[in-house]
């Protein structure tokens, strides 16, 4: 199996699907000649031509809104946001039109919005955000947050195939840092199924995206002290795999939810609430959250490091829980 | 400085024939305008009877605009009509009883009671259901045009917007994308001179809305929105131009919103003389006299059509009233689409 | 003390503050001659003139964005959304500029965005929503949800006085239905302080907005069966009064969170998560949520009734908890 | 059909005097342009030395545009400059060392390390810090103008935007509000012919950006953005017109972005000849020769100024480098404003 970076796997998934299905096209700022700000679509315009790899004006509502129209006409559009942060400019379209059209009018809207998300490289308040929680609250939308190259490819193909609007959050900090084996052929990974990244008995640690690696390192560290962590990578946040989490918590009796987004009203709250509601009798300790604090993402390295959850924050949380 | 072209009124039957309508077509247009008004008038009655929940909007004064444009669309063209555009649904073939069912929140309305008013559409007729947020459907319409361009289909998308809604960013972004890519798109502005209580000079500062087309690299046309044949001719011209690769056009149909913004609004802020003046230009009356003067519409024909429409209305209201309210246990059904939903001709 | 409807109280609060402070102005669609879609500003233009009661174009970003600029220049703008649903069109401005300007650049943005929210009268998917949860997740924004006429007035004045961007969610279903005594003079109610609507011992019921009345009815019903409910009206959702809730839960050991917004990722999750994290040892039962289901707000009366939490849903929840 | 007015180049010293600049002013403009470029060139070096985290943007080619407009602003006027408008900060008086501190994420930068690049402003100098989202500051600038109009102050707000960002809805809504209310507002388009890798014809379909002004009911002007005096003259005319109640103007300053979009971008997509052609029109070189030809700039003066600026730069870099990194324990401070924050002259 070839080894690919997370970024190459996204690129590969998109290419594979565009070759197979000519209804699939890409639209976004600088996706054509330039190959996208992160080069995910490098070479695509040469292969697929300017009408399947479309350089759009700086107009996110036009980009995403036009995807909805094209999708209703039978296309399978994939929009690229230059950074996930800019999807705020298409918020109204997504929550008002795309999310509700199926329920109201019976019209499915199979679109994918690729959102390069996350911090860790001094991108500052507008190039580092993780907007998944905002969208996960909106009925009608799906939100995908792959952590591994193989998932990135399989989940992207599933997202394109899915008959609903999907926000595909690709974590920028994984783009070139994370490499792994990725099957060459086309395959799909179902939306809504978590992945056990690491089995364990004492504490369930639920996370997604780049935090999977932070969590894994923390789990390794506490393992040395005899704490066995079951690490669940949700892979998709909407829908999320409640059953996998509840099953694990029934086994471990303790849970920690970790995310890079800010705390109050972040999706971690939903997971904690659900565990409390549905596995209360299994719990031997309060469910804990480790998240970014309630602030914009700061630019300067020491501030950003204090903002994004670090391995030691997760270790501390796990130890607290173990000691409870 | 006005920039947009001002469309001429339509004159003789000959001219109309050249524009592609024979006498039978003209009577169909006439019928569609009457059905449009009939549906809204009956809706008003149902509302007063307490049979329609929520609010109630009509497009009185805009029958020529909506029917005229829809008549010019080809069978495979698509559109995103708005709350003053009942005539588009009628012309494309939506059955009136389904509209009454929609109004009344019944299971047989196009949205099955999930949405109300004209927030509906039959996708099989090439229409996409509007949302309240204005003009959020314009980027969607442009997306349809983009799909046609990508697939090199000779189809056109028509997007409606109010002159008030032209102030919002979605209008600009949609026109920018359509203009830079010369998409097969026609923008239709229902300029009824009011956005709720707001007069046009507080909504836009150009002389006409159509003047703005040049900012997007295409042509703007102002047409008398009470003259169904002029609207038809301009719409057809723009649609065929778009179909042949000539890019978008902005057609501004000037009319007056002849009632309040919605049923609760007595429009006290509209000068009485304005209503009086525009009442003389009632689109249906105008077309009726034109038909009499130019196409030999007889009194018998007129009565026959009136009767026919009355019957359609009465049957439709009855049928709609027989439609059940939706089953509350279905409230969470259909939030997400399933793969079977894509099993349509569009999605092959 | 005069008796005012909830709507009159809002109007009165705004008028009082505009008379006192000439930096305060109102901008929105149809707020001038028409007096606003709900007549909150009826007569205002006559009293304050066209430059303090400004009819805006149909352009929510211009409306709210211009408030930010004017606020930075020292004004105290109050924007009116015609319906809360349309605030989605100003989402980007609010989360990108208004919410972050203080943290990034030290620039306070004292604006108020009035949002007529909530359902219950067949407004359908776009005239019935409760968008408070989406905004409560964004650091830098405040979210106020008054339930009573007296709170409506006092909280509005506090919102105008507050140096931060405040979303003021006024529930349309309370506008004319709820009347109560309201002090004539100017007064403020601090943002972030809950109100005990009803004292009780067995179960803590946390809610806000129109649901306070649904909750109160349910509490009255179960009282007959010997269940004593402490009903907390949060009044503001961001910041929310964690201490008041925790204190009550310590007393009652059981809690139910009720809201009209949809369930997944709704603000109820944050409250449940916090109770679990911080009052775990006090809990005798899982914390429960009663909310709208994950769907758009449907139009037709039977569907809407099935959607919005009803007294019997709350009663059932309370009984479940009591029996636990 | 071009609609906007094309501004004439500026000729003699006499003309410039009439426009309100004496020789001392001209030398200040020249210094500001040099400092602008100096800061960005030094920033580039710091970036390559690894002292600047994240990315790095410059406005090379736009020094005349930014300095020219800022020079025309009055002391109480305000503005929302963007990522190519370093010259505005310099002209308004931001000290270079604070900019280096900002670049390097230090505690003494205007944003105290919370934001990077030119995402900063000193409010006391009448500037408001930009956000990344383009052109989200335009409605904010219009709000400043609205405040001035409400209070009947003779102040003007200047809002900058790129030709690429003109495609987004915020631009349209801002211009619509400013136009319908004739607010004291000047819109300045930094048209550097590229939006990242995207050429202008994919961003807008009108001939010029300034042509769009008529869609909003005000005047548009295209000016050579490499001619600082022409920019100054047009900006001053527009600002004074706005101040006197004449409403908004859109000034489009045409230049070329002389480097990549940001430091990582080699701009392979820009034709080499385009760079060569525009290099001949370097705004600083142009102004230097003009000063020599028209205002007797001597070699000694030139050297003196160059030395002076070199010293400012070196001192500034040193002082910035001495500024500490922010204390991580402050990460959550200042998310919410306190009443004391409003204790400013603005908020009385
Ligand atoms: C984004 C948005 N803001 C506010 C409203 C509320 N609203 C409904 S119709 C209307 C006036 C619309 O005016 P116009 O576009 O001229 O259409 P008309 O109703 O006159 O046909 C307003 C403000 C809305 N529907 N969408
Ligand atoms: C809403 C939004 N979408 C995307 C971006 C990413 N982006 C940053 S600069 C840029 C190009 C801007 O072009 P232009 O407005 O011409 O300004 P220039 O950089 O050329 O000065 C893009 C697409 C952004 N900043 N904001
Ligand atoms: Mg109108
Ligand atoms: Mg540019």
PDB file of N, CA and C in Angstrom, chain C residues 139-206:
ATOM      1  N   UNK C 139     -16.928  32.969  21.952  1.00  0.00           N
ATOM      2  CA  UNK C 139     -16.344  33.841  22.970  1.00  0.00           C
ATOM      3  C   UNK C 139     -16.364  35.297  22.493  1.00  0.00           C
ATOM      4  N   UNK C 140     -16.772  36.167  23.386  1.00  0.00           N
ATOM      5  CA  UNK C 140     -16.820  37.582  23.036  1.00  0.00           C
ATOM      6  C   UNK C 140     -18.240  38.103  22.872  1.00  0.00           C
ATOM      7  N   UNK C 141     -19.193  37.211  22.691  1.00  0.00           N
ATOM      8  CA  UNK C 141     -20.584  37.635  22.560  1.00  0.00           C
ATOM      9  C   UNK C 141     -21.338  37.360  23.856  1.00  0.00           C
ATOM     10  N   UNK C 142     -22.352  38.150  24.107  1.00  0.00           N
ATOM     11  CA  UNK C 142     -23.267  37.876  25.213  1.00  0.00           C
ATOM     12  C   UNK C 142     -24.656  37.604  24.634  1.00  0.00           C
ATOM     13  N   UNK C 143     -25.414  36.794  25.330  1.00  0.00           N
ATOM     14  CA  UNK C 143     -26.736  36.410  24.832  1.00  0.00           C
ATOM     15  C   UNK C 143     -27.747  36.508  25.962  1.00  0.00           C
ATOM     16  N   UNK C 144     -28.768  37.298  25.748  1.00  0.00           N
ATOM     17  CA  UNK C 144     -29.761  37.592  26.776  1.00  0.00           C
ATOM     18  C   UNK C 144     -31.123  37.079  26.315  1.00  0.00           C
ATOM     19  N   UNK C 145     -31.851  36.419  27.196  1.00  0.00           N
ATOM     20  CA  UNK C 145     -33.141  35.807  26.829  1.00  0.00           C
ATOM     21  C   UNK C 145     -34.177  36.064  27.917  1.00  0.00           C
ATOM     22  N   UNK C 146     -34.736  37.266  27.995  1.00  0.00           N
ATOM     23  CA  UNK C 146     -35.661  37.567  29.085  1.00  0.00           C
ATOM     24  C   UNK C 146     -36.974  36.802  28.962  1.00  0.00           C
ATOM     25  N   UNK C 147     -37.573  36.543  30.107  1.00  0.00           N
ATOM     26  CA  UNK C 147     -38.856  35.836  30.123  1.00  0.00           C
ATOM     27  C   UNK C 147     -40.000  36.706  30.620  1.00  0.00           C
ATOM     28  N   UNK C 148     -39.719  37.697  31.462  1.00  0.00           N
ATOM     29  CA  UNK C 148     -40.808  38.499  32.037  1.00  0.00           C
ATOM     30  C   UNK C 148     -40.712  39.939  31.542  1.00  0.00           C
ATOM     31  N   UNK C 149     -41.794  40.663  31.610  1.00  0.00           N
ATOM     32  CA  UNK C 149     -41.751  42.076  31.210  1.00  0.00           C
ATOM     33  C   UNK C 149     -40.717  42.870  32.011  1.00  0.00           C
ATOM     34  N   UNK C 150     -40.651  42.663  33.308  1.00  0.00           N
ATOM     35  CA  UNK C 150     -39.701  43.438  34.109  1.00  0.00           C
ATOM     36  C   UNK C 150     -38.262  43.113  33.710  1.00  0.00           C
ATOM     37  N   UNK C 151     -37.994  41.826  33.479  1.00  0.00           N
ATOM     38  CA  UNK C 151     -36.655  41.455  33.022  1.00  0.00           C
ATOM     39  C   UNK C 151     -36.386  42.012  31.632  1.00  0.00           C
ATOM     40  N   UNK C 152     -37.387  41.964  30.788  1.00  0.00           N
ATOM     41  CA  UNK C 152     -37.199  42.445  29.411  1.00  0.00           C
ATOM     42  C   UNK C 152     -36.692  43.883  29.429  1.00  0.00           C
ATOM     43  N   UNK C 153     -37.304  44.701  30.264  1.00  0.00           N
ATOM     44  CA  UNK C 153     -36.883  46.102  30.328  1.00  0.00           C
ATOM     45  C   UNK C 153     -35.495  46.238  30.967  1.00  0.00           C
ATOM     46  N   UNK C 154     -35.328  45.665  32.132  1.00  0.00           N
ATOM     47  CA  UNK C 154     -34.061  45.829  32.848  1.00  0.00           C
ATOM     48  C   UNK C 154     -32.883  45.218  32.104  1.00  0.00           C
ATOM     49  N   UNK C 155     -33.115  44.082  31.482  1.00  0.00           N
ATOM     50  CA  UNK C 155     -32.021  43.433  30.754  1.00  0.00           C
ATOM     51  C   UNK C 155     -31.705  44.176  29.457  1.00  0.00           C
ATOM     52  N   UNK C 156     -32.707  44.794  28.861  1.00  0.00           N
ATOM     53  CA  UNK C 156     -32.424  45.558  27.639  1.00  0.00           C
ATOM     54  C   UNK C 156     -31.540  46.759  27.976  1.00  0.00           C
ATOM     55  N   UNK C 157     -31.879  47.427  29.053  1.00  0.00           N
ATOM     56  CA  UNK C 157     -31.061  48.590  29.439  1.00  0.00           C
ATOM     57  C   UNK C 157     -29.646  48.137  29.794  1.00  0.00           C
ATOM     58  N   UNK C 158     -29.521  47.035  30.499  1.00  0.00           N
ATOM     59  CA  UNK C 158     -28.181  46.515  30.800  1.00  0.00           C
ATOM     60  C   UNK C 158     -27.431  46.138  29.532  1.00  0.00           C
ATOM     61  N   UNK C 159     -28.149  45.588  28.581  1.00  0.00           N
ATOM     62  CA  UNK C 159     -27.498  45.180  27.328  1.00  0.00           C
ATOM     63  C   UNK C 159     -26.948  46.397  26.594  1.00  0.00           C
ATOM     64  N   UNK C 160     -27.720  47.460  26.597  1.00  0.00           N
ATOM     65  CA  UNK C 160     -27.265  48.686  25.921  1.00  0.00           C
ATOM     66  C   UNK C 160     -26.059  49.271  26.657  1.00  0.00           C
ATOM     67  N   UNK C 161     -26.095  49.193  27.959  1.00  0.00           N
ATOM     68  CA  UNK C 161     -25.003  49.720  28.775  1.00  0.00           C
ATOM     69  C   UNK C 161     -23.739  48.863  28.680  1.00  0.00           C
ATOM     70  N   UNK C 162     -23.923  47.591  28.417  1.00  0.00           N
ATOM     71  CA  UNK C 162     -22.794  46.663  28.427  1.00  0.00           C
ATOM     72  C   UNK C 162     -21.788  47.022  27.334  1.00  0.00           C
ATOM     73  N   UNK C 163     -20.496  46.930  27.652  1.00  0.00           N
ATOM     74  CA  UNK C 163     -19.496  47.307  26.642  1.00  0.00           C
ATOM     75  C   UNK C 163     -19.217  46.216  25.599  1.00  0.00           C
ATOM     76  N   UNK C 164     -20.046  45.200  25.527  1.00  0.00           N
ATOM     77  CA  UNK C 164     -19.806  44.097  24.598  1.00  0.00           C
ATOM     78  C   UNK C 164     -20.977  43.936  23.634  1.00  0.00           C
ATOM     79  N   UNK C 165     -20.742  43.179  22.540  1.00  0.00           N
ATOM     80  CA  UNK C 165     -21.866  42.876  21.642  1.00  0.00           C
ATOM     81  C   UNK C 165     -22.842  41.928  22.340  1.00  0.00           C
ATOM     82  N   UNK C 166     -24.096  42.322  22.380  1.00  0.00           N
ATOM     83  CA  UNK C 166     -25.114  41.527  23.062  1.00  0.00           C
ATOM     84  C   UNK C 166     -26.214  41.146  22.089  1.00  0.00           C
ATOM     85  N   UNK C 167     -26.517  39.852  22.027  1.00  0.00           N
ATOM     86  CA  UNK C 167     -27.703  39.413  21.289  1.00  0.00           C
ATOM     87  C   UNK C 167     -28.847  39.337  22.275  1.00  0.00           C
ATOM     88  N   UNK C 168     -29.858  40.116  22.014  1.00  0.00           N
ATOM     89  CA  UNK C 168     -30.994  40.211  22.919  1.00  0.00           C
ATOM     90  C   UNK C 168     -32.150  39.464  22.259  1.00  0.00           C
ATOM     91  N   UNK C 169     -32.424  38.263  22.768  1.00  0.00           N
ATOM     92  CA  UNK C 169     -33.450  37.410  22.156  1.00  0.00           C
ATOM     93  C   UNK C 169     -34.786  37.696  22.835  1.00  0.00           C
ATOM     94  N   UNK C 170     -35.668  38.348  22.117  1.00  0.00           N
ATOM     95  CA  UNK C 170     -36.987  38.625  22.678  1.00  0.00           C
ATOM     96  C   UNK C 170     -37.967  37.624  22.085  1.00  0.00           C
ATOM     97  N   UNK C 171     -38.657  36.907  22.959  1.00  0.00           N
ATOM     98  CA  UNK C 171     -39.475  35.805  22.464  1.00  0.00           C
ATOM     99  C   UNK C 171     -40.828  36.322  21.979  1.00  0.00           C
ATOM    100  N   UNK C 172     -41.077  36.103  20.700  1.00  0.00           N
ATOM    101  CA  UNK C 172     -42.297  36.658  20.084  1.00  0.00           C
ATOM    102  C   UNK C 172     -43.574  36.115  20.715  1.00  0.00           C
ATOM    103  N   UNK C 173     -43.502  34.903  21.217  1.00  0.00           N
ATOM    104  CA  UNK C 173     -44.712  34.301  21.757  1.00  0.00           C
ATOM    105  C   UNK C 173     -45.091  34.937  23.105  1.00  0.00           C
ATOM    106  N   UNK C 174     -44.168  35.706  23.663  1.00  0.00           N
ATOM    107  CA  UNK C 174     -44.473  36.391  24.919  1.00  0.00           C
ATOM    108  C   UNK C 174     -44.963  37.822  24.688  1.00  0.00           C
ATOM    109  N   UNK C 175     -44.696  38.344  23.497  1.00  0.00           N
ATOM    110  CA  UNK C 175     -44.914  39.766  23.207  1.00  0.00           C
ATOM    111  C   UNK C 175     -46.208  40.338  23.800  1.00  0.00           C
ATOM    112  N   UNK C 176     -47.311  39.715  23.425  1.00  0.00           N
ATOM    113  CA  UNK C 176     -48.596  40.290  23.852  1.00  0.00           C
ATOM    114  C   UNK C 176     -49.307  39.395  24.858  1.00  0.00           C
ATOM    115  N   UNK C 177     -48.802  38.176  25.001  1.00  0.00           N
ATOM    116  CA  UNK C 177     -49.453  37.198  25.863  1.00  0.00           C
ATOM    117  C   UNK C 177     -49.111  37.431  27.337  1.00  0.00           C
ATOM    118  N   UNK C 178     -47.883  37.921  27.570  1.00  0.00           N
ATOM    119  CA  UNK C 178     -47.411  38.044  28.949  1.00  0.00           C
ATOM    120  C   UNK C 178     -47.419  39.511  29.382  1.00  0.00           C
ATOM    121  N   UNK C 179     -48.126  39.756  30.464  1.00  0.00           N
ATOM    122  CA  UNK C 179     -48.210  41.120  31.015  1.00  0.00           C
ATOM    123  C   UNK C 179     -47.875  41.060  32.499  1.00  0.00           C
ATOM    124  N   UNK C 180     -47.242  42.102  32.984  1.00  0.00           N
ATOM    125  CA  UNK C 180     -46.904  42.116  34.411  1.00  0.00           C
ATOM    126  C   UNK C 180     -46.520  43.537  34.817  1.00  0.00           C
ATOM    127  N   UNK C 181     -46.336  43.721  36.101  1.00  0.00           N
ATOM    128  CA  UNK C 181     -45.919  45.035  36.590  1.00  0.00           C
ATOM    129  C   UNK C 181     -44.467  45.291  36.202  1.00  0.00           C
ATOM    130  N   UNK C 182     -44.226  46.510  35.782  1.00  0.00           N
ATOM    131  CA  UNK C 182     -42.876  46.915  35.371  1.00  0.00           C
ATOM    132  C   UNK C 182     -42.608  48.300  35.963  1.00  0.00           C
ATOM    133  N   UNK C 183     -41.507  48.456  36.680  1.00  0.00           N
ATOM    134  CA  UNK C 183     -41.193  49.776  37.236  1.00  0.00           C
ATOM    135  C   UNK C 183     -41.128  50.826  36.132  1.00  0.00           C
ATOM    136  N   UNK C 184     -41.617  52.000  36.463  1.00  0.00           N
ATOM    137  CA  UNK C 184     -41.666  53.059  35.464  1.00  0.00           C
ATOM    138  C   UNK C 184     -40.273  53.636  35.176  1.00  0.00           C
ATOM    139  N   UNK C 185     -39.478  53.726  36.235  1.00  0.00           N
ATOM    140  CA  UNK C 185     -38.174  54.384  36.080  1.00  0.00           C
ATOM    141  C   UNK C 185     -37.166  53.462  35.381  1.00  0.00           C
ATOM    142  N   UNK C 186     -36.015  54.033  35.121  1.00  0.00           N
ATOM    143  CA  UNK C 186     -34.912  53.272  34.544  1.00  0.00           C
ATOM    144  C   UNK C 186     -34.301  52.363  35.602  1.00  0.00           C
ATOM    145  N   UNK C 187     -34.035  51.137  35.252  1.00  0.00           N
ATOM    146  CA  UNK C 187     -33.314  50.232  36.148  1.00  0.00           C
ATOM    147  C   UNK C 187     -32.596  49.202  35.299  1.00  0.00           C
ATOM    148  N   UNK C 188     -31.616  48.570  35.894  1.00  0.00           N
ATOM    149  CA  UNK C 188     -30.863  47.553  35.157  1.00  0.00           C
ATOM    150  C   UNK C 188     -30.936  46.232  35.909  1.00  0.00           C
ATOM    151  N   UNK C 189     -30.775  45.171  35.167  1.00  0.00           N
ATOM    152  CA  UNK C 189     -30.662  43.838  35.769  1.00  0.00           C
ATOM    153  C   UNK C 189     -29.359  43.253  35.252  1.00  0.00           C
ATOM    154  N   UNK C 190     -28.476  42.866  36.147  1.00  0.00           N
ATOM    155  CA  UNK C 190     -27.150  42.450  35.686  1.00  0.00           C
ATOM    156  C   UNK C 190     -27.195  41.239  34.748  1.00  0.00           C
ATOM    157  N   UNK C 191     -26.395  41.303  33.693  1.00  0.00           N
ATOM    158  CA  UNK C 191     -26.285  40.148  32.795  1.00  0.00           C
ATOM    159  C   UNK C 191     -25.526  39.041  33.529  1.00  0.00           C
ATOM    160  N   UNK C 192     -26.027  37.837  33.428  1.00  0.00           N
ATOM    161  CA  UNK C 192     -25.305  36.717  34.041  1.00  0.00           C
ATOM    162  C   UNK C 192     -25.860  36.288  35.387  1.00  0.00           C
ATOM    163  N   UNK C 193     -26.961  36.905  35.793  1.00  0.00           N
ATOM    164  CA  UNK C 193     -27.573  36.503  37.061  1.00  0.00           C
ATOM    165  C   UNK C 193     -28.922  35.860  36.815  1.00  0.00           C
ATOM    166  N   UNK C 194     -29.046  34.612  37.228  1.00  0.00           N
ATOM    167  CA  UNK C 194     -30.314  33.912  37.055  1.00  0.00           C
ATOM    168  C   UNK C 194     -31.329  34.403  38.077  1.00  0.00           C
ATOM    169  N   UNK C 195     -32.564  33.976  37.890  1.00  0.00           N
ATOM    170  CA  UNK C 195     -33.658  34.352  38.766  1.00  0.00           C
ATOM    171  C   UNK C 195     -34.352  33.058  39.186  1.00  0.00           C
ATOM    172  N   UNK C 196     -34.593  32.909  40.461  1.00  0.00           N
ATOM    173  CA  UNK C 196     -35.357  31.731  40.897  1.00  0.00           C
ATOM    174  C   UNK C 196     -36.820  32.056  40.657  1.00  0.00           C
ATOM    175  N   UNK C 197     -37.399  31.407  39.690  1.00  0.00           N
ATOM    176  CA  UNK C 197     -38.785  31.713  39.331  1.00  0.00           C
ATOM    177  C   UNK C 197     -39.734  31.058  40.334  1.00  0.00           C
ATOM    178  N   UNK C 198     -39.244  29.995  40.939  1.00  0.00           N
ATOM    179  CA  UNK C 198     -40.099  29.213  41.822  1.00  0.00           C
ATOM    180  C   UNK C 198     -39.161  28.368  42.661  1.00  0.00           C
ATOM    181  N   UNK C 199     -39.344  28.409  43.961  1.00  0.00           N
ATOM    182  CA  UNK C 199     -38.452  27.609  44.813  1.00  0.00           C
ATOM    183  C   UNK C 199     -38.985  26.203  44.983  1.00  0.00           C
ATOM    184  N   UNK C 200     -38.073  25.263  45.211  1.00  0.00           N
ATOM    185  CA  UNK C 200     -38.489  23.873  45.378  1.00  0.00           C
ATOM    186  C   UNK C 200     -37.342  23.031  45.854  1.00  0.00           C
ATOM    187  N   UNK C 201     -37.611  21.791  46.146  1.00  0.00           N
ATOM    188  CA  UNK C 201     -36.605  20.962  46.809  1.00  0.00           C
ATOM    189  C   UNK C 201     -36.185  19.710  46.065  1.00  0.00           C
ATOM    190  N   UNK C 202     -37.052  19.200  45.189  1.00  0.00           N
ATOM    191  CA  UNK C 202     -36.786  17.862  44.656  1.00  0.00           C
ATOM    192  C   UNK C 202     -36.015  17.855  43.344  1.00  0.00           C
ATOM    193  N   UNK C 203     -36.352  18.775  42.488  1.00  0.00           N
ATOM    194  CA  UNK C 203     -35.731  18.794  41.163  1.00  0.00           C
ATOM    195  C   UNK C 203     -35.440  20.235  40.760  1.00  0.00           C
ATOM    196  N   UNK C 204     -34.256  20.448  40.202  1.00  0.00           N
ATOM    197  CA  UNK C 204     -33.922  21.750  39.637  1.00  0.00           C
ATOM    198  C   UNK C 204     -34.304  21.755  38.164  1.00  0.00           C
ATOM    199  N   UNK C 205     -35.093  22.725  37.770  1.00  0.00           N
ATOM    200  CA  UNK C 205     -35.492  22.830  36.366  1.00  0.00           C
ATOM    201  C   UNK C 205     -34.895  24.129  35.821  1.00  0.00           C
ATOM    202  N   UNK C 206     -33.979  23.993  34.868  1.00  0.00           N
ATOM    203  CA  UNK C 206     -33.296  25.168  34.326  1.00  0.00           C
ATOM    204  C   UNK C 206     -33.855  25.481  32.943  1.00  0.00           C
TER     205      UNK C 206
END
